[in-house]
Amino acid sequence: MSGERTELAPRYTPGAVEPRVYERWLASGAFTPAAEPPAGADRFVITMPPPNVTGSLHTGHALFVTAEDVMIRYHRMRGDDTLWVPGVDHASIAAQFVLDKLLAAEGLDRASLGREAYLERMWAFMDETRDVISLQLRRLGASADWTRNRFTMDDGSARAVRVAFKRLWDAGYVYRGEALVNWCPRCRTTISDLENIHREQSGTLWTIRYHLAAADGGVDPDRWIAVATTRPETLLGDVAVAVHPEDDRYRSLVGEEAVLPFLGRRLPIIADAAVDPAFGTGAVKITPAHDPDDYEMGKRHGLTPISILDEEARVNAAGGEFAGLDRFEARTRIVERLEAMGDLEGAKPHPMVVGHCDRCGTVIEPRLSVQWFIRTADLAARALASVREGRTTIIPARFEKVYAHWLENIRDWAVGRQLWWGHRIPAWFCPDGHITVSDEAAGPSACATCGRPAADLTQESDIFDTWFSSGLWPFSTLGWPDETPDLRRFYPTSVMETGYDILFFWVARMMMLGLFLTDVEPFHTVYLHGLVRAEGGVKMSKTKGNVTDPVELIDEIGADAVRMGLTSGTSPGNDQRLTMAKLESARNFANKLWNAARFVLGAEPEPPVGTEPEATPSLAEAWIRSRTAEAVADATRRLDRLDLGGYVGAVTDFAWNDFCDWYLEMAKVDLRDAAAAPAARWRTWRASVDVLADLLHLLHPITPFVTEEIWGALGAAVPEKGESLLMTARWPEPGPRDLAAEAAIDGLAETVRAARNLRTDAGVPAGATVALHLVPSSPAAADGAEAVRRYLEPLARVRLELLPPGTPADARAVATALGPIWLDADAAPATAPNADRVEELRRNHARLVALLADPAFTGRAPAAVVERERARLADLVERLRQVGVDPGSG
RNA sequence: GGGCGGUUAGCUCAGCUGGUCAGAGCGUCUCGUUUACACCGAGAAGGUCGGGGGUUCGAGCCCCUCACCGCCCACCA
C-alpha cells in the first residue's frame, strides 16, 4: 500500500495546479476523439460560436465556454463519442474596424495601402491575435479538440464558402439586383438589417414650400405646396411630390408640377394611398434613392431615382451648389437658404427612429446600389418547419416564438460587403455582362455563358457578410463539402450553445444554410444562455470599460470558481449579474472540497490483518451510499435536461451538506472508535474514499481542475480508484437507495438539531457535554435511538439517557421523530423554551384537521395527496402527545 | 406600433408537468481555538412569492387586468 503518495497541499491554491492539470489532459490526447468511435457509443457534438478573432474573451464568453465544457465533459465521462471543435471567426467588419484604427494611429488608411497591402497587414495582425483566444479557452479548462482548431478564413472554410455559394446560385437562390440597402458611410459598406440598430432620437420636422410651376414655364411666386420632412438635404434627390388621392386640399393639384428649390427640377404631383393625410402637411417629397418608402412609391409611379450622396455620404455632383458637403452640413445649409428665401414655413421638434451602424454607430444611409442577395423565403420556411416540427429544439422554449417571428418576416439577405477582409464572392463578370459563379479556388476557366477565356473575366470585388461563413460552421469544420469520415461521424451535431443575442445572426442562418446544403438540421438542440452583466446590471462592453478579463479572475480565484460562479443559480436565456461575492462563494466551495479530501486521505487507518472477516456497513455508510445514489441520479437527470444551474446546485448541495456536514462528521466517529474492529474502521475509510470518488465524478464537469487534482492524490493512495484521469473516468451509475437508513439518519439529524437548539436556549456552554433524556415513542424508536446513539452523542455533545416508554415527558420537552427529548434539569432553564414550538404544532394540527374534514378536499384531491396529509396529521398528533398536549378533537 | 422577459427574504437569484415550493448563496445577529477546512462550524432572525380580480378541493406556478423595470422586433415622411 505504500507506493508513491501525492499529498494534497495543506492550502488550496488554484493557480498552482491548473496549468499542470491542463497539460496532463492535453498530453492524454483525450480531447481528441479516438480513431474509431467506441462500440455502441452515443454521439455528442458541440457547436460552439467561434469568437471574433480580434477580440479577447470577456467574462460573458467564459459562460459559453463553461456551459459547453460541462456538457462535453459529462458526455465524455458517459463514454459518448464526443467532439468539440474550437475556433475563431474572422469577423470582417469588426476586424477592419480595429485594424483601421491601428492604421490611423500610424497615419495610414485603407485607401493609401490598397487592397493587397491592407490584407497583408491584416494577416500579420491575425497572427498576433489568433492565439489569444485559444489561450484563454485553455485557462478556462475548455476540453476542446485543439487538433481540429479552425478559423473561418482557413482553406477549409474558404472552400466551403465557394461551394455553398455555387450551390445556392445553381439552385436559383442567388440574385444580383439594384436595391436600397443599409449603407454605413464610415465603414463604407452595406450592412444587413440586423446590423442596422434603430435608436430613438429627437429630430426636427421641417415644412418647406415647393412653388408650383407657372403656366409660362416659370415659377409661380404665389402658389406652392408645402411638404414636411425630417431630412431637408435629400430634397436634392426629389423626383416628385405625393399626396393622398382622397385629400381634398390637394386633389386639384395632382397632375401639376412643383419646382424643386435650388435645382429647378420639375416634380410631378402624384397621388398615392401610402401618404398619410394626417401627417405633417399631407404632402410628401419623394426621394426614391434615399428612403425606402419613397423607393417603393417611385417604383409604383415609374420615377427614376436620383442618388445625391457618395459613399461617404457627401453630396455628389447631382447636388449642384451643395456638392461636396457632408449630408449634415448640407442639411444645415439648405435649411438656412430656404429660410432666407422665405420658403421655410416651419420647424418643430420631432421624435424619430434612426438607424445606426451596429459597429461604429454612424447614422445609416439608405443607398441605392447593385447587390448580391440570397432569396430567403424557401430557406426560411424549412428552418421554421424544423423547429415547429420538433427536429430542432430551442432551450428555453420561449425563443422558438422569437425565432419563428423573425423567419416569418425575413427579407432577402444582402450578403455582399464592400470590404476587403473576408471571403471574396466567387463570381466573375465577363465584358458581355455574363456572370460566372465558380467553386474552384482558381476561379472559372472561361465564361460559363459565352466561353470567353478567364483572362477576360474580372472577379467581383465584394466579399461575403461574415455570417455567411459562420453559417456553415457546423459542417465546414468537419470537412464539408467532402464526405469526410469526420462529417459522417460527427454531423449533424448535438447541441448548439450560444447567447440569445445571436439567435438571428447565427442560429437562424446556420439552420437555413445547413438544411439547404446538407439536407438535415445541423443540431438537434439549441441551448441559449443569458447575458452576463456587470455588477450594476449594465451590459458589459469595451466602450463602457466594464469588461473583465476572465484570466484575471482565474488568477485571483481559480478557473473552477469562475466556472461555478457563472453557472450556479442561473437558468437558460436569463441574464445574470455576476458579483464578486458569488465568485468567492464558488471559490470557497473548491476550498471546502479540497479540505474534505485532505481529511479523507489523511484518515487512512491501519489495514486489517487478512484473517479478519469483512465488516458490515455502518449506518452512516448505508446512509451516504443511498444519498450518493440519489445525487448521481439527480445530477444525471439535470445534465440530460441541460439544466446546468440545477446540476451545479444539486451537486454542490450534496457535497457540502450531505457529504461534508453530516457524513464526514459521522465517519469521524466510526474512524476514531478505538473499540471497533480494525476491519470496521477500514471499511469506513474505504466507504469514504468510494463516496469521495463518486462525488469527484459528479463535480468534474463543473470544477474540473480541483477534482482532477484531488483524484490524482486519491489514485496515489488507492491505486484502483484513479490510475488514469478523472476526465476520462466513467460517470457513476446510481446505486440502490436504502430508505430505512435515510429515515434513520433523518431522525438523527432532526434530533441533533433539536438538541442543539435546546442547548442554545438553555445557554449550555458549547464545549460542555450534558445529559439528554429521550422517551422513545415506540419500541422501534427505542431501537432507532440506540442505533444512532454513537453519532448523536458526539454530534450533539450529549449523553443520551433513554427513559422507559410511557415516562411522562418533562414540561420543557421537545417532540422529535424518536420521541420527546429534554436536557438534564440542572442544564435546562427554568422557563419552558418550547412554548413556541408547541404553538406551531398546534396551528398545523388545526389546519390539517380542518383540511381533512372538508369533503371537497377528501373527495376531489388525489388519494395519494389525501393519504400524505393524513400521515402528516398522525405525526403531529403523536408529537403533541409526546409533549403532553392533548390534541383533542380539533 | 407589435412581441417577450422580469417583479420571490436586506442583496443576487433558483423554483420541473398547479398538492412539504416558501428555497439557496451572500449579508445580518448569537455562539464556537472539537487535530479537513475561519475561503470554517453550530444556531437564529427575515418573505401575505409587484397590486387587484378569477379558475380550482388546492396557485409564485393557470387565466384576466393594472403598475413599474428591461429586452427584442418594426421603412411612416
Coordinates of N, CA, C and O in Angstrom, one line a residue, chain A residues 344-471:
Chain A
L344 N -39.2 78.5 -46.0 CA -39.3 77.6 -44.8 C -40.5 78.0 -44.0 O -40.5 79.0 -43.4
E345 N -41.5 77.1 -44.0 CA -42.7 77.5 -43.4 C -42.7 77.2 -41.9 O -43.4 77.9 -41.1
G346 N -42.0 76.2 -41.5 CA -41.9 75.9 -40.1 C -40.9 74.8 -39.7 O -40.4 74.2 -40.6
A347 N -40.7 74.7 -38.5 CA -39.8 73.7 -38.0 C -40.2 73.4 -36.6 O -40.4 74.2 -35.7
K348 N -40.4 72.1 -36.3 CA -40.8 71.7 -35.0 C -40.1 70.4 -34.5 O -39.8 69.6 -35.4
P349 N -39.9 70.3 -33.2 CA -39.2 69.1 -32.8 C -40.0 67.8 -33.1 O -41.2 67.9 -33.1
H350 N -39.3 66.8 -33.5 CA -40.0 65.6 -33.9 C -39.2 64.4 -33.5 O -38.1 64.1 -34.0
P351 N -39.8 63.6 -32.5 CA -39.1 62.4 -32.1 C -39.1 61.4 -33.3 O -40.1 61.2 -33.9
M352 N -38.0 60.8 -33.5 CA -37.9 59.8 -34.7 C -37.0 58.7 -34.4 O -36.1 58.7 -33.5
V353 N -37.1 57.6 -35.2 CA -36.2 56.5 -35.0 C -35.2 56.4 -36.2 O -35.6 56.5 -37.3
V354 N -34.0 56.4 -35.8 CA -32.9 56.5 -36.8 C -32.0 55.2 -36.7 O -31.7 54.8 -35.6
G355 N -31.7 54.7 -37.9 CA -30.8 53.5 -37.9 C -29.3 53.9 -37.8 O -28.9 54.9 -38.3
H356 N -28.6 53.1 -37.0 CA -27.2 53.4 -36.8 C -26.4 52.1 -37.0 O -26.9 51.0 -36.8
C357 N -25.2 52.2 -37.4 CA -24.3 51.1 -37.7 C -24.0 50.4 -36.4 O -23.5 51.0 -35.4
D358 N -24.2 49.1 -36.3 CA -24.0 48.3 -35.1 C -22.5 48.4 -34.7 O -22.2 48.4 -33.5
R359 N -21.7 48.5 -35.7 CA -20.2 48.5 -35.4 C -19.7 49.9 -34.9 O -19.0 50.0 -33.9
C360 N -20.1 50.9 -35.7 CA -19.4 52.2 -35.4 C -20.4 53.3 -35.0 O -19.9 54.4 -34.6
G361 N -21.6 53.0 -35.0 CA -22.6 54.0 -34.5 C -23.0 55.1 -35.5 O -23.8 55.9 -35.2
T362 N -22.4 55.1 -36.7 CA -22.7 56.1 -37.6 C -24.2 56.0 -38.1 O -24.7 54.8 -38.2
V363 N -24.8 57.1 -38.4 CA -26.2 57.0 -38.9 C -26.2 56.3 -40.3 O -25.4 56.7 -41.2
I364 N -27.0 55.3 -40.4 CA -27.1 54.6 -41.7 C -27.8 55.3 -42.8 O -28.8 56.0 -42.5
E365 N -27.2 55.2 -44.0 CA -27.8 55.9 -45.1 C -28.4 54.9 -46.1 O -27.7 54.0 -46.5
P366 N -29.7 55.0 -46.4 CA -30.2 54.1 -47.4 C -29.5 54.4 -48.7 O -29.4 55.6 -49.0
R367 N -29.0 53.4 -49.4 CA -28.3 53.7 -50.6 C -28.7 52.8 -51.7 O -28.8 51.6 -51.5
L368 N -28.8 53.4 -52.8 CA -29.2 52.6 -54.0 C -28.0 52.0 -54.6 O -27.1 52.7 -55.0
S369 N -27.9 50.7 -54.7 CA -26.8 50.1 -55.3 C -27.1 48.7 -55.8 O -28.2 48.1 -55.4
V370 N -26.2 48.1 -56.5 CA -26.4 46.8 -57.1 C -25.8 45.8 -56.1 O -24.6 46.0 -55.7
Q371 N -26.5 44.8 -55.6 CA -26.0 44.0 -54.6 C -26.3 42.5 -54.9 O -27.2 42.2 -55.7
W372 N -25.6 41.6 -54.2 CA -25.9 40.2 -54.2 C -26.9 39.9 -53.1 O -26.7 40.3 -52.0
F373 N -27.9 39.1 -53.5 CA -28.9 38.8 -52.5 C -29.1 37.2 -52.5 O -29.0 36.6 -53.5
I374 N -29.4 36.8 -51.3 CA -29.9 35.4 -51.2 C -31.3 35.4 -50.9 O -31.8 36.0 -50.0
R375 N -32.1 34.7 -51.8 CA -33.5 34.6 -51.6 C -33.8 33.7 -50.4 O -33.3 32.6 -50.3
T376 N -34.5 34.2 -49.5 CA -34.6 33.5 -48.2 C -36.0 32.8 -48.0 O -36.1 32.0 -47.0
A377 N -37.0 33.1 -48.8 CA -38.3 32.6 -48.5 C -38.3 31.0 -48.3 O -38.8 30.6 -47.2
D378 N -37.8 30.3 -49.2 CA -37.8 28.8 -49.1 C -36.9 28.3 -48.0 O -37.3 27.4 -47.2
L379 N -35.7 29.0 -47.9 CA -34.8 28.5 -46.8 C -35.4 28.8 -45.5 O -35.3 27.9 -44.6
A380 N -36.0 29.9 -45.3 CA -36.6 30.2 -44.0 C -37.8 29.3 -43.7 O -37.9 28.9 -42.5
A381 N -38.5 28.9 -44.7 CA -39.7 28.0 -44.4 C -39.2 26.7 -43.9 O -39.8 26.1 -43.0
R382 N -38.1 26.2 -44.5 CA -37.6 24.9 -44.0 C -37.0 25.1 -42.5 O -37.2 24.2 -41.7
A383 N -36.3 26.2 -42.3 CA -35.7 26.4 -41.0 C -36.9 26.5 -39.9 O -36.7 26.0 -38.8
L384 N -37.9 27.1 -40.4 CA -39.1 27.2 -39.5 C -39.7 25.9 -39.2 O -40.0 25.6 -38.0
A385 N -39.9 25.1 -40.2 CA -40.5 23.8 -40.1 C -39.7 22.9 -39.1 O -40.3 22.1 -38.3
S386 N -38.4 23.0 -39.2 CA -37.6 22.1 -38.4 C -37.9 22.3 -36.9 O -37.9 21.4 -36.1
V387 N -38.1 23.6 -36.5 CA -38.3 23.9 -35.1 C -39.8 23.6 -34.8 O -40.1 23.0 -33.8
R388 N -40.7 24.0 -35.7 CA -42.1 23.7 -35.5 C -42.4 22.3 -35.3 O -43.2 21.8 -34.5
E389 N -41.7 21.4 -36.1 CA -42.0 20.0 -36.1 C -41.0 19.3 -35.1 O -41.0 18.0 -35.1
G390 N -40.3 20.0 -34.4 CA -39.5 19.4 -33.3 C -38.2 18.7 -33.6 O -37.7 18.0 -32.8
R391 N -37.8 18.9 -34.9 CA -36.5 18.2 -35.2 C -35.3 19.0 -34.6 O -34.2 18.4 -34.3
T392 N -35.5 20.3 -34.3 CA -34.6 21.0 -33.5 C -35.4 21.7 -32.4 O -36.4 22.3 -32.7
T393 N -34.8 21.6 -31.2 CA -35.5 22.2 -30.1 C -34.7 23.4 -29.5 O -33.4 23.3 -29.5
I394 N -35.4 24.4 -29.2 CA -34.7 25.6 -28.6 C -34.9 25.6 -27.1 O -36.1 25.5 -26.7
I395 N -33.9 25.8 -26.4 CA -34.0 25.9 -24.9 C -33.5 27.3 -24.5 O -32.4 27.7 -24.9
P396 N -34.3 28.2 -23.8 CA -35.6 27.9 -23.4 C -36.6 28.1 -24.5 O -36.4 28.8 -25.5
A397 N -37.7 27.4 -24.4 CA -38.7 27.2 -25.4 C -39.3 28.6 -25.9 O -39.7 28.7 -27.1
R398 N -39.3 29.6 -25.1 CA -39.9 30.8 -25.5 C -39.2 31.4 -26.7 O -39.8 32.2 -27.5
F399 N -37.9 31.1 -26.9 CA -37.2 31.6 -28.0 C -37.7 31.0 -29.3 O -37.3 31.5 -30.4
E400 N -38.4 29.9 -29.3 CA -38.9 29.4 -30.5 C -39.9 30.3 -31.2 O -39.9 30.5 -32.4
K401 N -40.6 31.1 -30.4 CA -41.5 32.1 -30.9 C -40.8 33.2 -31.6 O -41.1 33.8 -32.6
V402 N -39.7 33.6 -30.9 CA -38.9 34.7 -31.4 C -38.3 34.3 -32.7 O -38.3 35.1 -33.7
Y403 N -37.8 33.1 -32.7 CA -37.1 32.6 -33.9 C -38.2 32.5 -35.1 O -37.9 33.0 -36.2
A404 N -39.3 32.0 -34.8 CA -40.4 31.9 -35.8 C -40.8 33.3 -36.3 O -40.9 33.4 -37.5
H405 N -41.0 34.2 -35.5 CA -41.4 35.5 -35.9 C -40.4 36.2 -36.8 O -40.7 36.8 -37.8
W406 N -39.1 36.0 -36.5 CA -38.1 36.5 -37.4 C -38.1 35.9 -38.8 O -38.1 36.5 -39.8
L407 N -38.2 34.6 -38.8 CA -38.2 33.9 -40.0 C -39.4 34.1 -40.9 O -39.3 34.1 -42.1
E408 N -40.5 34.3 -40.2 CA -41.7 34.6 -40.9 C -41.7 36.0 -41.6 O -42.4 36.2 -42.6
N409 N -40.9 36.9 -41.1 CA -40.9 38.2 -41.6 C -39.5 38.5 -42.3 O -39.2 39.7 -42.5
I410 N -38.8 37.5 -42.6 CA -37.4 37.7 -43.1 C -37.5 38.3 -44.5 O -38.4 38.1 -45.3
R411 N -36.5 39.2 -44.8 CA -36.3 39.7 -46.1 C -35.1 39.1 -46.7 O -34.3 38.4 -46.1
D412 N -34.9 39.3 -48.0 CA -33.8 38.6 -48.7 C -32.5 39.2 -48.0 O -32.4 40.3 -47.6
W413 N -31.5 38.3 -48.1 CA -30.3 38.6 -47.3 C -29.3 39.2 -48.3 O -28.8 38.6 -49.3
A414 N -28.9 40.5 -48.0 CA -27.9 41.1 -48.8 C -26.6 40.7 -48.3 O -26.1 41.1 -47.2
V415 N -25.9 39.8 -49.0 CA -24.7 39.1 -48.5 C -23.4 39.8 -48.9 O -22.4 39.4 -48.3
G416 N -23.5 40.7 -49.8 CA -22.2 41.3 -50.2 C -21.8 42.4 -49.3 O -22.6 43.1 -48.7
R417 N -20.5 42.6 -49.1 CA -19.9 43.6 -48.3 C -18.8 44.3 -49.1 O -18.0 43.6 -49.7
Q418 N -18.8 45.6 -49.0 CA -17.8 46.3 -49.8 C -16.5 46.5 -48.9 O -16.0 47.6 -48.7
L419 N -16.1 45.4 -48.4 CA -14.9 45.4 -47.5 C -13.9 44.5 -48.2 O -14.1 43.9 -49.3
W420 N -12.7 44.4 -47.6 CA -11.6 43.6 -48.1 C -11.3 42.3 -47.4 O -10.9 41.3 -47.9
W421 N -11.5 42.4 -46.1 CA -11.1 41.3 -45.2 C -12.3 40.3 -45.1 O -13.3 40.6 -44.4
G422 N -12.2 39.2 -45.9 CA -13.2 38.2 -45.9 C -13.2 37.4 -47.1 O -12.2 37.5 -47.9
H423 N -14.2 36.6 -47.3 CA -14.2 35.7 -48.5 C -14.8 36.5 -49.7 O -15.9 36.9 -49.6
R424 N -14.0 36.6 -50.7 CA -14.4 37.3 -51.9 C -15.5 36.5 -52.6 O -15.4 35.2 -52.7
I425 N -16.5 37.2 -53.0 CA -17.6 36.4 -53.7 C -17.1 35.8 -55.0 O -16.5 36.5 -55.8
P426 N -17.3 34.5 -55.1 CA -16.7 33.8 -56.2 C -17.5 33.9 -57.5 O -18.0 32.9 -58.1
A427 N -17.7 35.2 -57.9 CA -18.4 35.4 -59.1 C -17.6 36.3 -60.1 O -16.9 37.2 -59.6
W428 N -17.6 35.9 -61.3 CA -16.8 36.6 -62.3 C -17.7 37.3 -63.4 O -18.7 36.7 -63.8
F429 N -17.3 38.5 -63.8 CA -18.1 39.2 -64.8 C -17.3 39.1 -66.1 O -16.1 39.2 -66.1
C430 N -18.1 38.9 -67.2 CA -17.4 38.9 -68.5 C -17.8 40.2 -69.1 O -18.8 40.8 -68.8
P431 N -17.0 40.7 -70.0 CA -17.3 42.0 -70.7 C -18.7 42.1 -71.3 O -19.3 43.1 -71.5
D432 N -19.2 40.9 -71.7 CA -20.5 40.9 -72.3 C -21.7 40.9 -71.3 O -22.8 40.7 -71.6
G433 N -21.3 41.0 -70.0 CA -22.3 41.1 -68.9 C -22.7 39.8 -68.3 O -23.6 39.8 -67.5
H434 N -22.1 38.7 -68.7 CA -22.5 37.5 -68.1 C -21.8 37.3 -66.8 O -20.7 37.8 -66.5
I435 N -22.5 36.5 -66.0 CA -21.9 36.2 -64.7 C -21.6 34.7 -64.6 O -22.4 33.9 -64.9
T436 N -20.4 34.4 -64.1 CA -20.0 33.0 -63.9 C -19.7 32.8 -62.4 O -18.8 33.6 -61.8
V437 N -20.3 31.9 -61.8 CA -20.0 31.6 -60.4 C -19.2 30.3 -60.4 O -19.6 29.3 -61.0
S438 N -18.1 30.3 -59.7 CA -17.3 29.1 -59.7 C -16.9 28.7 -58.3 O -16.7 29.6 -57.4
D439 N -16.8 27.4 -58.0 CA -16.4 27.0 -56.7 C -14.9 26.5 -56.7 O -14.4 25.9 -55.8
E440 N -14.2 26.7 -57.8 CA -12.8 26.4 -57.9 C -12.0 27.5 -57.3 O -12.2 28.7 -57.5
A441 N -11.0 27.1 -56.6 CA -10.1 28.0 -55.9 C -9.5 29.0 -56.9 O -9.3 30.2 -56.7
A442 N -9.2 28.4 -58.1 CA -8.5 29.2 -59.2 C -9.5 30.1 -60.0 O -9.1 30.8 -60.8
G443 N -10.8 29.9 -59.7 CA -11.8 30.6 -60.5 C -12.1 29.8 -61.7 O -11.6 28.7 -62.0
P444 N -13.1 30.3 -62.5 CA -13.5 29.6 -63.7 C -12.5 29.7 -64.8 O -11.7 30.6 -64.9
S445 N -12.5 28.7 -65.7 CA -11.6 28.8 -66.8 C -12.1 29.6 -68.0 O -11.4 30.1 -68.8
A446 N -13.4 29.8 -68.0 CA -14.0 30.6 -69.1 C -15.4 31.1 -68.6 O -15.9 30.6 -67.7
C447 N -15.9 32.0 -69.4 CA -17.3 32.5 -69.1 C -18.2 31.3 -69.3 O -18.2 30.7 -70.4
A448 N -19.1 31.1 -68.3 CA -20.0 30.0 -68.4 C -21.0 30.2 -69.5 O -21.6 29.2 -70.0
T449 N -21.3 31.4 -69.9 CA -22.3 31.7 -70.9 C -21.7 31.7 -72.3 O -22.2 31.1 -73.2
C450 N -20.7 32.5 -72.5 CA -20.2 32.7 -73.8 C -18.9 32.1 -74.1 O -18.4 32.2 -75.2
G451 N -18.2 31.6 -73.1 CA -17.0 30.9 -73.3 C -15.7 31.8 -73.4 O -14.7 31.3 -73.8
R452 N -15.9 33.1 -73.2 CA -14.7 33.9 -73.2 C -13.7 33.4 -72.2 O -14.1 33.0 -71.1
P453 N -12.4 33.5 -72.5 CA -11.4 33.0 -71.6 C -11.3 33.7 -70.3 O -11.7 34.9 -70.2
A454 N -10.8 33.0 -69.3 CA -10.7 33.5 -68.0 C -10.0 34.9 -67.9 O -10.3 35.7 -67.1
A455 N -9.1 35.0 -68.8 CA -8.3 36.3 -68.8 C -9.2 37.5 -69.0 O -8.8 38.6 -68.6
D456 N -10.3 37.3 -69.7 CA -11.2 38.4 -69.9 C -12.2 38.7 -68.8 O -12.9 39.7 -68.8
L457 N -12.2 37.8 -67.8 CA -13.1 37.9 -66.7 C -12.6 38.7 -65.5 O -11.4 38.6 -65.3
T458 N -13.4 39.4 -64.9 CA -13.0 40.0 -63.6 C -13.8 39.6 -62.5 O -15.0 39.5 -62.6
Q459 N -13.1 39.3 -61.3 CA -13.9 38.8 -60.2 C -14.6 39.9 -59.4 O -14.1 41.1 -59.4
E460 N -15.7 39.7 -58.9 CA -16.5 40.6 -58.1 C -15.5 41.0 -56.9 O -14.8 40.2 -56.4
S461 N -15.5 42.3 -56.6 CA -14.6 42.7 -55.5 C -15.3 42.6 -54.2 O -14.6 42.6 -53.2
D462 N -16.6 42.5 -54.1 CA -17.3 42.4 -52.8 C -16.9 41.1 -52.1 O -16.6 40.1 -52.7
I463 N -16.9 41.2 -50.8 CA -16.8 40.0 -50.0 C -18.1 39.6 -49.4 O -19.1 40.3 -49.5
F464 N -18.1 38.4 -48.7 CA -19.3 38.0 -48.0 C -19.5 38.6 -46.6 O -18.5 38.8 -45.9
D465 N -20.7 38.8 -46.3 CA -21.1 39.0 -44.9 C -20.4 37.9 -44.0 O -20.5 36.7 -44.4
T466 N -19.8 38.3 -43.0 CA -19.1 37.3 -42.1 C -20.0 36.1 -41.8 O -19.6 35.0 -41.7
W467 N -21.3 36.4 -41.5 CA -22.2 35.4 -41.1 C -22.4 34.3 -42.1 O -23.0 33.3 -41.8
F468 N -22.1 34.6 -43.4 CA -22.2 33.6 -44.4 C -21.3 32.4 -44.1 O -21.7 31.3 -44.1
S469 N -20.0 32.7 -43.8 CA -19.1 31.6 -43.5 C -19.4 31.0 -42.1 O -19.3 29.8 -41.9
S470 N -19.8 31.9 -41.2 CA -20.1 31.4 -39.8 C -21.3 30.4 -39.9 O -21.4 29.4 -39.2
G471 N -22.2 30.7 -40.9 CA -23.4 29.9 -41.0 C -23.1 28.5 -41.5 O -24.0 27.6 -41.4

